[in-house]
Amino acid sequence: MMDNEYNTQLDNDENNLLNKLKTIWINEKFAPNLLDYQNEIISNVMEKIEEKEALCTEGIQNKSHQFTADIYEMEIERLKYIVKCYLRLRIKKIDQFYTSVLKESQSNTELLSQHELKYTERYKSYMDEYFKKTILSSLHKDHSTMSPDHYLEPQLNTWVFCKPKENLGEYLIDEDTIDFKKTSIYFVKYRPIKDLVQAGRMDLI
Amino acid sequence: MFTKSAIELVKEIRQTDSIPHYNDTNIKLAINEINVLYEELLQVLMANGNEKSQPYYLSNSMTYFSVIYRDKRCVLAYLNERLKRIKEYRWSSGNGLLPDQLKEKLSQDEIQFFSDYDKNLTDYNIKVGLDLTVDPQPPKDLYVEVRVIKELGQVVLNSGATVTLNLNTTHFLKRSDVSNLISQGSLEHIV
């Protein structure tokens, strides 16, 4: 029973999903700003993990399938590891850039997952509270707010390696025209290609 | 000298990678300096209403203003860097408990911040169903060999099994079951 299921589990869909998961993780890792939350991919992966966990519990009851169940479990651990890394990177970025993240999330509802939004709002509330208590409230009222340049902003001018997913044609980047071809890898500033990465037409590596 | 205490704060935090004692005195001094200077600045401006855009008064105001700005900036940077290290501690320790030797270095507000941060992060972890703070290394094996370095007695693992973890005994257990005990420092991973 389990052998048949094992074969169907290995179909292309699953490999595609894994590749997508890896891509969004790597993109998030190399992008200096917070990218949109990939709800569809993450919830698909979580579903797959649950499915496999169910298969595992079945396997454990039957001694002869113990070996296959162990392999499944290893796979579950690996998937969970990538998901955790992805979510952890996002939380770290939120911690750092919470003000700009919240501002951006007002116009872009895709940016944060619902849990992340709640996390960010609470985070902001006790960060503000903390600075108010420690210093801002003891200052004269003309100085008792944070000026915008006191907050950290993502460094969009950093250089990144990127790889177009398709032939994108010519783009004007820092007064140079670059013809983005699918087969090549480019080393450019992040700011001009930000929207291409966000739209999923370019991957960072 | 202007901004002396604020600069000391920044130097102090740069000297070490750990969390130094909370320097309440210097923060108070810096805040005091800001307030005193600002009062003076306002008085000068009030007294010389018509001439305040003259270069003589303008340069005076500019100096005061940049001192105030730098003071504020330095104190904020000091506080923020401390918070950053406190947050890192929460991630690396894997639980919401502050050891006593760290606690005495923090201010009351920082302890409050730590518990707020811990609560928020724990809530988020529960919501997504994954504890993001454990397992920072990619999983290689399903089972790991661990040695008990803190007496735990009988422990029920996530998978439902019960094991007796006595001091200095070694066990061969599932990684997912013991990873939080490892990051808490109760178990040691034998490589």
Tab-separated table of C-alpha atoms in Angstrom:
chain	number	residue	atom	x	y	z
A	1	MET	CA	0.000	0.000	0.000
A	2	MET	CA	2.666	2.351	1.021
A	3	ASP	CA	4.840	1.541	-1.998
A	4	ASN	CA	2.158	2.657	-4.403
A	5	GLU	CA	1.627	5.835	-2.538
A	6	TYR	CA	5.325	6.434	-2.433
A	7	ASN	CA	5.477	6.306	-6.238
A	8	THR	CA	2.637	8.743	-6.721
A	9	GLN	CA	4.125	11.061	-4.137
A	10	LEU	CA	7.188	11.467	-6.261
A	11	ASP	CA	5.348	13.000	-9.188
A	12	ASN	CA	6.224	16.277	-10.786
A	13	ASP	CA	3.872	18.400	-8.751
A	14	GLU	CA	5.736	17.628	-5.631
A	15	ASN	CA	9.116	18.379	-7.119
A	16	ASN	CA	7.760	21.625	-8.478
A	17	LEU	CA	6.458	22.593	-5.098
A	18	LEU	CA	9.781	21.857	-3.469
A	19	ASN	CA	11.593	23.917	-6.071
A	20	LYS	CA	9.202	26.793	-5.574
A	21	LEU	CA	9.711	26.622	-1.842
A	22	LYS	CA	13.466	26.712	-2.285
A	23	THR	CA	13.199	29.654	-4.663
A	24	ILE	CA	11.105	31.810	-2.341
A	25	TRP	CA	13.429	30.974	0.534
A	26	ILE	CA	16.528	31.978	-1.419
A	27	ASN	CA	14.879	35.113	-2.768
A	28	GLU	CA	13.910	36.150	0.726
A	29	LYS	CA	17.416	35.414	1.947
A	30	PHE	CA	19.145	37.683	-0.549
A	31	ALA	CA	16.616	40.472	-0.879
A	32	PRO	CA	17.420	43.383	1.433
A	33	ASN	CA	13.740	44.255	1.894
A	34	LEU	CA	10.772	42.130	2.894
A	35	LEU	CA	9.139	40.396	-0.079
A	36	ASP	CA	5.469	39.473	-0.395
A	37	TYR	CA	4.347	36.542	1.703
A	38	GLN	CA	3.926	33.451	-0.510
A	39	ASN	CA	0.742	32.216	1.061
A	40	GLU	CA	-0.142	29.674	-1.602
A	41	ILE	CA	3.197	27.886	-1.580
A	42	ILE	CA	3.538	27.820	2.187
A	43	SER	CA	0.020	26.517	2.764
A	44	ASN	CA	0.546	23.846	0.090
A	45	VAL	CA	3.754	22.745	1.757
A	46	MET	CA	2.100	22.661	5.165
A	47	GLU	CA	-0.653	20.486	3.690
A	48	LYS	CA	1.920	18.113	2.239
A	49	ILE	CA	3.670	17.895	5.590
A	50	GLU	CA	0.406	16.949	7.265
A	51	GLU	CA	-0.346	14.328	4.618
A	52	LYS	CA	3.055	12.764	5.104
A	53	GLU	CA	2.759	12.832	8.857
A	54	ALA	CA	-0.468	10.859	8.518
A	55	LEU	CA	1.315	8.320	6.309
A	56	CYS	CA	4.050	8.041	8.898
A	57	THR	CA	1.721	7.220	11.750
A	58	GLU	CA	0.205	4.518	9.575
A	59	GLY	CA	3.677	3.214	8.840
A	60	ILE	CA	4.690	3.055	12.468
A	61	GLN	CA	1.796	0.754	13.302
A	62	ASN	CA	3.040	-1.703	10.715
A	63	LYS	CA	6.513	-2.945	11.541
A	64	SER	CA	7.411	-3.858	7.946
A	65	HIS	CA	6.925	-0.261	6.846
A	66	GLN	CA	9.100	1.175	9.565
A	67	PHE	CA	11.926	1.903	7.142
A	68	THR	CA	9.738	3.819	4.675
A	69	ALA	CA	8.173	5.735	7.529
A	70	ASP	CA	11.626	6.826	8.683
A	71	ILE	CA	12.425	8.125	5.231
A	72	TYR	CA	9.180	10.072	5.197
A	73	GLU	CA	9.938	11.504	8.546
A	74	MET	CA	13.326	12.672	7.354
A	75	GLU	CA	11.630	14.362	4.447
A	76	ILE	CA	9.144	16.056	6.748
A	77	GLU	CA	12.022	17.356	8.875
A	78	ARG	CA	13.722	18.783	5.801
A	79	LEU	CA	10.585	20.496	4.545
A	80	LYS	CA	9.924	21.932	7.967
A	81	TYR	CA	13.480	23.174	8.126
A	82	ILE	CA	13.087	25.205	4.920
A	83	VAL	CA	9.724	26.607	5.974
A	84	LYS	CA	11.178	27.588	9.333
A	85	CYS	CA	14.152	29.279	7.713
A	86	TYR	CA	11.841	31.202	5.438
A	87	LEU	CA	9.579	32.376	8.232
A	88	ARG	CA	12.521	33.142	10.479
A	89	LEU	CA	14.159	35.351	7.856
A	90	ARG	CA	10.916	37.244	7.516
A	91	ILE	CA	10.495	37.759	11.242
A	92	LYS	CA	14.068	39.045	11.504
A	93	LYS	CA	13.425	41.530	8.726
A	94	ILE	CA	10.173	42.612	10.353
A	95	ASP	CA	11.997	43.166	13.645
A	96	GLN	CA	14.492	45.370	11.906
A	97	PHE	CA	12.288	47.397	9.579
A	98	TYR	CA	8.947	47.301	11.375
A	99	THR	CA	7.948	50.882	10.603
A	100	SER	CA	8.511	50.696	6.874
A	101	VAL	CA	6.973	47.215	6.766
A	102	LEU	CA	3.791	48.407	8.445
A	103	LYS	CA	3.593	51.424	6.189
A	104	GLU	CA	4.002	49.287	3.109
A	105	SER	CA	1.493	46.705	4.292
A	106	GLN	CA	-1.250	49.340	4.274
A	107	SER	CA	-1.081	49.655	0.515
A	108	ASN	CA	0.065	46.094	-0.186
A	109	THR	CA	-2.034	43.460	1.552
A	110	GLU	CA	0.092	40.637	0.124
A	111	LEU	CA	3.173	41.730	2.016
A	112	LEU	CA	2.410	40.067	5.335
A	113	SER	CA	0.526	36.974	6.336
A	114	GLN	CA	-2.271	37.549	8.779
A	115	HIS	CA	-0.189	36.234	11.684
A	116	GLU	CA	2.785	38.327	10.658
A	117	LEU	CA	0.638	41.430	10.521
A	118	LYS	CA	-0.535	40.818	14.054
A	119	TYR	CA	3.023	40.155	15.164
A	120	THR	CA	4.262	43.381	13.542
A	121	GLU	CA	1.539	45.507	15.078
A	122	ARG	CA	2.209	44.184	18.548
A	123	TYR	CA	5.932	44.498	18.032
A	124	LYS	CA	5.586	48.125	17.034
A	125	SER	CA	3.348	48.906	19.983
A	126	TYR	CA	5.830	47.706	22.596
A	127	MET	CA	8.851	49.099	20.766
A	128	ASP	CA	7.195	52.532	20.746
A	129	GLU	CA	6.207	52.078	24.359
A	130	TYR	CA	9.755	51.197	25.326
A	131	PHE	CA	11.405	54.208	23.707
A	132	LYS	CA	8.740	56.482	25.084
A	133	LYS	CA	9.327	55.258	28.616
A	134	THR	CA	13.116	55.303	28.474
A	135	ILE	CA	13.864	58.577	26.757
A	136	LEU	CA	11.215	60.306	24.700
A	137	SER	CA	8.844	61.119	27.546
A	138	SER	CA	11.638	62.836	29.513
A	139	LEU	CA	12.426	65.210	26.675
A	140	HIS	CA	10.884	68.541	25.837
A	141	LYS	CA	7.771	68.067	23.747
A	142	ASP	CA	9.517	69.383	20.610
A	143	HIS	CA	11.833	66.383	20.771
A	144	SER	CA	9.519	63.733	22.115
A	145	THR	CA	8.865	61.955	18.839
A	146	MET	CA	11.093	59.821	16.666
A	147	SER	CA	12.089	61.544	13.471
A	148	PRO	CA	11.833	59.372	10.352
A	149	ASP	CA	15.597	59.080	9.969
A	150	HIS	CA	15.830	57.401	13.367
A	151	TYR	CA	14.273	54.273	11.925
A	152	LEU	CA	16.174	51.668	10.008
A	153	GLU	CA	15.329	51.289	6.350
A	154	PRO	CA	16.335	48.384	4.111
A	155	GLN	CA	19.444	49.125	2.035
A	156	LEU	CA	18.046	48.862	-1.456
A	157	ASN	CA	21.299	49.880	-3.102
A	158	THR	CA	23.135	46.693	-2.231
A	159	TRP	CA	24.407	44.535	-5.054
A	160	VAL	CA	22.787	41.197	-5.766
A	161	PHE	CA	23.257	38.249	-8.076
A	162	CYS	CA	20.150	37.515	-10.066
A	163	LYS	CA	18.878	35.205	-12.730
A	164	PRO	CA	15.906	36.044	-14.973
A	165	LYS	CA	13.251	33.343	-15.288
A	166	GLU	CA	12.528	34.265	-18.887
A	167	ASN	CA	13.913	36.577	-21.559
A	168	LEU	CA	12.892	39.942	-20.175
A	169	GLY	CA	14.192	42.226	-22.896
A	170	GLU	CA	16.030	45.457	-22.258
A	171	TYR	CA	15.913	47.420	-19.039
A	172	LEU	CA	17.522	50.715	-18.193
A	173	ILE	CA	19.651	50.181	-15.115
A	174	ASP	CA	21.809	53.006	-13.783
A	175	GLU	CA	22.034	54.660	-17.199
A	176	ASP	CA	23.042	51.365	-18.808
A	177	THR	CA	20.718	49.253	-20.875
A	178	ILE	CA	20.880	45.619	-19.913
A	179	ASP	CA	19.319	42.909	-22.010
A	180	PHE	CA	18.160	40.313	-19.478
A	181	LYS	CA	18.444	36.844	-20.982
A	182	LYS	CA	17.138	33.681	-19.420
A	183	THR	CA	20.421	31.850	-19.648
A	184	SER	CA	22.612	34.443	-17.940
A	185	ILE	CA	23.400	35.549	-14.426
A	186	TYR	CA	23.701	39.248	-13.611
A	187	PHE	CA	25.287	41.234	-10.817
A	188	VAL	CA	23.318	44.455	-10.421
A	189	LYS	CA	22.008	46.862	-7.820
A	190	TYR	CA	18.868	45.657	-6.114
A	191	ARG	CA	16.783	48.819	-6.377
A	192	PRO	CA	16.142	48.805	-10.154
A	193	ILE	CA	15.265	45.101	-10.277
A	194	LYS	CA	13.174	45.121	-7.093
A	195	ASP	CA	9.876	45.051	-8.956
A	196	LEU	CA	11.008	42.223	-11.221
A	197	VAL	CA	11.886	40.095	-8.205
A	198	GLN	CA	8.628	41.010	-6.521
A	199	ALA	CA	6.672	40.022	-9.634
A	200	GLY	CA	8.409	36.659	-9.728
A	201	ARG	CA	10.098	37.271	-13.070
A	202	MET	CA	13.598	37.277	-11.670
A	203	ASP	CA	15.216	35.134	-8.991
A	204	LEU	CA	18.026	36.085	-6.690
A	205	ILE	CA	20.841	33.627	-6.184
B	1	MET	CA	32.367	68.816	26.715
B	2	PHE	CA	29.060	68.504	24.901
B	3	THR	CA	27.626	65.021	24.218
B	4	LYS	CA	30.361	63.383	26.310
B	5	SER	CA	28.069	61.054	28.208
B	6	ALA	CA	26.171	60.060	25.078
B	7	ILE	CA	29.371	59.224	23.232
B	8	GLU	CA	30.534	57.164	26.194
B	9	LEU	CA	27.351	55.107	25.886
B	10	VAL	CA	28.047	54.294	22.271
B	11	LYS	CA	31.671	53.458	22.995
B	12	GLU	CA	30.650	51.217	25.837
B	13	ILE	CA	28.292	49.155	23.711
B	14	ARG	CA	30.825	48.882	20.917
B	15	GLN	CA	33.508	47.486	23.165
B	16	THR	CA	31.713	44.224	23.770
B	17	ASP	CA	29.525	41.719	21.987
B	18	SER	CA	27.618	40.764	25.100
B	19	ILE	CA	25.130	42.911	26.969
B	20	PRO	CA	26.861	45.351	29.345
B	21	HIS	CA	25.267	46.769	32.499
B	22	TYR	CA	22.494	49.224	31.798
B	23	ASN	CA	24.113	52.647	32.103
B	24	ASP	CA	21.332	54.614	33.704
B	25	THR	CA	23.582	57.479	34.875
B	26	ASN	CA	24.872	58.366	31.432
B	27	ILE	CA	21.430	58.148	29.873
B	28	LYS	CA	20.089	60.515	32.516
B	29	LEU	CA	23.029	62.868	31.946
B	30	ALA	CA	22.417	62.906	28.209
B	31	ILE	CA	18.699	63.515	28.626
B	32	ASN	CA	19.439	66.255	31.097
B	33	GLU	CA	21.897	67.867	28.695
B	34	ILE	CA	19.284	67.886	25.947
B	35	ASN	CA	16.694	69.513	28.152
B	36	VAL	CA	19.041	72.133	29.606
B	37	LEU	CA	20.429	73.087	26.212
B	38	TYR	CA	17.006	73.287	24.665
B	39	GLU	CA	15.768	75.581	27.426
B	40	GLU	CA	18.779	77.833	26.899
B	41	LEU	CA	18.287	77.793	23.168
B	42	LEU	CA	14.642	78.778	23.514
B	43	GLN	CA	15.547	81.595	25.878
B	44	VAL	CA	18.172	82.959	23.509
B	45	LEU	CA	15.721	82.833	20.652
B	46	MET	CA	13.011	84.543	22.684
B	47	ALA	CA	15.294	87.275	23.961
B	48	ASN	CA	16.577	88.103	20.507
B	49	GLY	CA	13.407	87.729	18.524
B	50	ASN	CA	14.323	90.183	15.780
B	51	GLU	CA	17.935	89.278	15.408
B	52	LYS	CA	17.659	85.537	15.595
B	53	SER	CA	18.448	85.036	11.920
B	54	GLN	CA	21.687	87.004	12.232
B	55	PRO	CA	24.753	84.785	11.649
B	56	TYR	CA	25.896	85.306	15.245
B	57	TYR	CA	22.738	83.862	16.740
B	58	LEU	CA	22.174	81.400	13.948
B	59	SER	CA	25.499	79.648	14.429
B	60	ASN	CA	24.805	79.513	18.159
B	61	SER	CA	21.434	77.865	17.532
B	62	MET	CA	22.896	75.461	15.018
B	63	THR	CA	25.511	74.265	17.486
B	64	TYR	CA	22.922	73.728	20.186
B	65	PHE	CA	20.670	71.932	17.804
B	66	SER	CA	23.283	69.520	16.549
B	67	VAL	CA	24.323	68.726	20.101
B	68	ILE	CA	20.726	67.922	20.987
B	69	TYR	CA	20.324	65.866	17.860
B	70	ARG	CA	23.505	63.903	18.472
B	71	ASP	CA	22.661	63.245	22.097
B	72	LYS	CA	19.286	61.877	21.187
B	73	ARG	CA	20.656	59.830	18.375
B	74	CYS	CA	23.388	58.265	20.526
B	75	VAL	CA	21.024	57.335	23.332
B	76	LEU	CA	18.565	55.804	20.891
B	77	ALA	CA	21.332	53.854	19.203
B	78	TYR	CA	22.532	52.580	22.573
B	79	LEU	CA	19.059	51.479	23.608
B	80	ASN	CA	18.313	49.918	20.251
B	81	GLU	CA	21.539	47.947	20.132
B	82	ARG	CA	20.777	46.568	23.588
B	83	LEU	CA	17.310	45.527	22.475
B	84	LYS	CA	18.830	43.834	19.456
B	85	ARG	CA	21.121	41.792	21.674
B	86	ILE	CA	18.273	40.943	24.023
B	87	LYS	CA	16.261	39.697	21.053
B	88	GLU	CA	19.205	37.631	19.865
B	89	TYR	CA	19.393	36.077	23.294
B	90	ARG	CA	15.746	35.056	23.045
B	91	TRP	CA	16.443	33.366	19.700
B	92	SER	CA	19.560	31.514	20.763
B	93	SER	CA	18.290	30.364	24.156
B	94	GLY	CA	15.042	29.002	22.743
B	95	ASN	CA	12.970	29.894	25.784
B	96	GLY	CA	11.553	32.907	27.543
B	97	LEU	CA	13.620	32.718	30.721
B	98	LEU	CA	16.271	35.238	31.661
B	99	PRO	CA	19.142	33.870	33.747
B	100	ASP	CA	19.903	35.913	36.891
B	101	GLN	CA	23.321	37.091	35.780
B	102	LEU	CA	21.773	38.623	32.668
B	103	LYS	CA	18.746	39.963	34.483
B	104	GLU	CA	20.792	42.140	36.801
B	105	LYS	CA	22.404	43.859	33.821
B	106	LEU	CA	19.071	44.888	32.333
B	107	SER	CA	16.830	47.759	33.268
B	108	GLN	CA	13.265	47.185	34.424
B	109	ASP	CA	11.932	48.345	31.059
B	110	GLU	CA	14.226	45.965	29.228
B	111	ILE	CA	13.003	43.019	31.280
B	112	GLN	CA	9.475	44.088	30.421
B	113	PHE	CA	10.488	44.317	26.764
B	114	PHE	CA	11.979	40.836	26.859
B	115	SER	CA	8.803	39.309	28.214
B	116	ASP	CA	6.679	41.206	25.663
B	117	TYR	CA	8.922	40.054	22.871
B	118	ASP	CA	8.937	36.498	24.134
B	119	LYS	CA	5.162	36.436	24.395
B	120	ASN	CA	4.676	37.837	20.919
B	121	LEU	CA	7.146	35.419	19.354
B	122	THR	CA	5.724	32.428	21.209
B	123	ASP	CA	2.214	33.369	20.084
B	124	TYR	CA	3.414	33.630	16.512
B	125	ASN	CA	5.153	30.250	16.738
B	126	ILE	CA	1.984	28.626	18.050
B	127	LYS	CA	-0.105	30.217	15.286
B	128	VAL	CA	2.115	28.935	12.484
B	129	GLY	CA	2.582	25.594	14.232
B	130	LEU	CA	6.389	25.662	14.085
B	131	ASP	CA	8.911	26.753	16.664
B	132	LEU	CA	11.209	28.992	14.647
B	133	THR	CA	13.839	29.248	17.354
B	134	VAL	CA	14.831	25.580	17.445
B	135	ASP	CA	16.828	23.659	14.857
B	136	PRO	CA	18.912	26.381	13.300
B	137	GLN	CA	21.034	23.695	11.639
B	138	PRO	CA	19.811	21.702	8.649
B	139	PRO	CA	18.688	18.219	9.723
B	140	LYS	CA	21.153	15.475	8.791
B	141	ASP	CA	19.915	12.507	10.736
B	142	LEU	CA	16.582	11.637	12.138
B	143	TYR	CA	18.112	10.384	15.370
B	144	VAL	CA	20.845	12.015	17.386
B	145	GLU	CA	22.953	10.855	20.275
B	146	VAL	CA	22.680	13.105	23.301
B	147	ARG	CA	24.220	13.262	26.745
B	148	VAL	CA	22.243	14.572	29.701
B	149	ILE	CA	24.055	17.459	31.364
B	150	LYS	CA	21.227	18.575	33.656
B	151	GLU	CA	19.206	16.116	35.690
B	152	LEU	CA	15.697	15.951	34.207
B	153	GLY	CA	14.170	12.703	35.470
B	154	GLN	CA	11.187	11.383	33.572
B	155	VAL	CA	10.311	13.374	30.469
B	156	VAL	CA	7.428	12.935	28.048
B	157	LEU	CA	8.600	13.688	24.512
B	158	ASN	CA	6.606	15.323	21.703
B	159	SER	CA	6.121	11.966	20.045
B	160	GLY	CA	4.457	10.642	23.197
B	161	ALA	CA	7.245	8.372	24.415
B	162	THR	CA	8.538	8.628	27.978
B	163	VAL	CA	12.242	8.494	28.761
B	164	THR	CA	14.214	8.829	31.972
B	165	LEU	CA	16.948	11.401	31.494
B	166	ASN	CA	19.411	10.960	34.340
B	167	LEU	CA	22.572	12.999	34.659
B	168	ASN	CA	25.505	11.873	32.479
B	169	THR	CA	23.596	9.152	30.664
B	170	THR	CA	23.541	9.050	26.879
B	171	HIS	CA	20.491	8.409	24.733
B	172	PHE	CA	19.729	7.881	21.088
B	173	LEU	CA	16.604	9.920	20.398
B	174	LYS	CA	14.668	11.601	17.664
B	175	ARG	CA	16.085	15.018	16.811
B	176	SER	CA	12.686	16.729	16.735
B	177	ASP	CA	11.992	15.456	20.251
B	178	VAL	CA	15.141	16.747	21.871
B	179	SER	CA	16.153	19.843	19.900
B	180	ASN	CA	14.496	22.241	22.334
B	181	LEU	CA	16.155	20.478	25.278
B	182	ILE	CA	19.494	20.868	23.516
B	183	SER	CA	19.064	24.607	22.971
B	184	GLN	CA	17.987	25.005	26.612
B	185	GLY	CA	21.274	23.448	27.636
B	186	SER	CA	19.815	20.381	29.346
B	187	LEU	CA	21.172	17.966	26.783
B	188	GLU	CA	24.367	17.952	24.815
B	189	HIS	CA	24.612	16.703	21.261
B	190	ILE	CA	27.436	14.163	20.906
B	191	VAL	CA	29.005	14.459	17.489
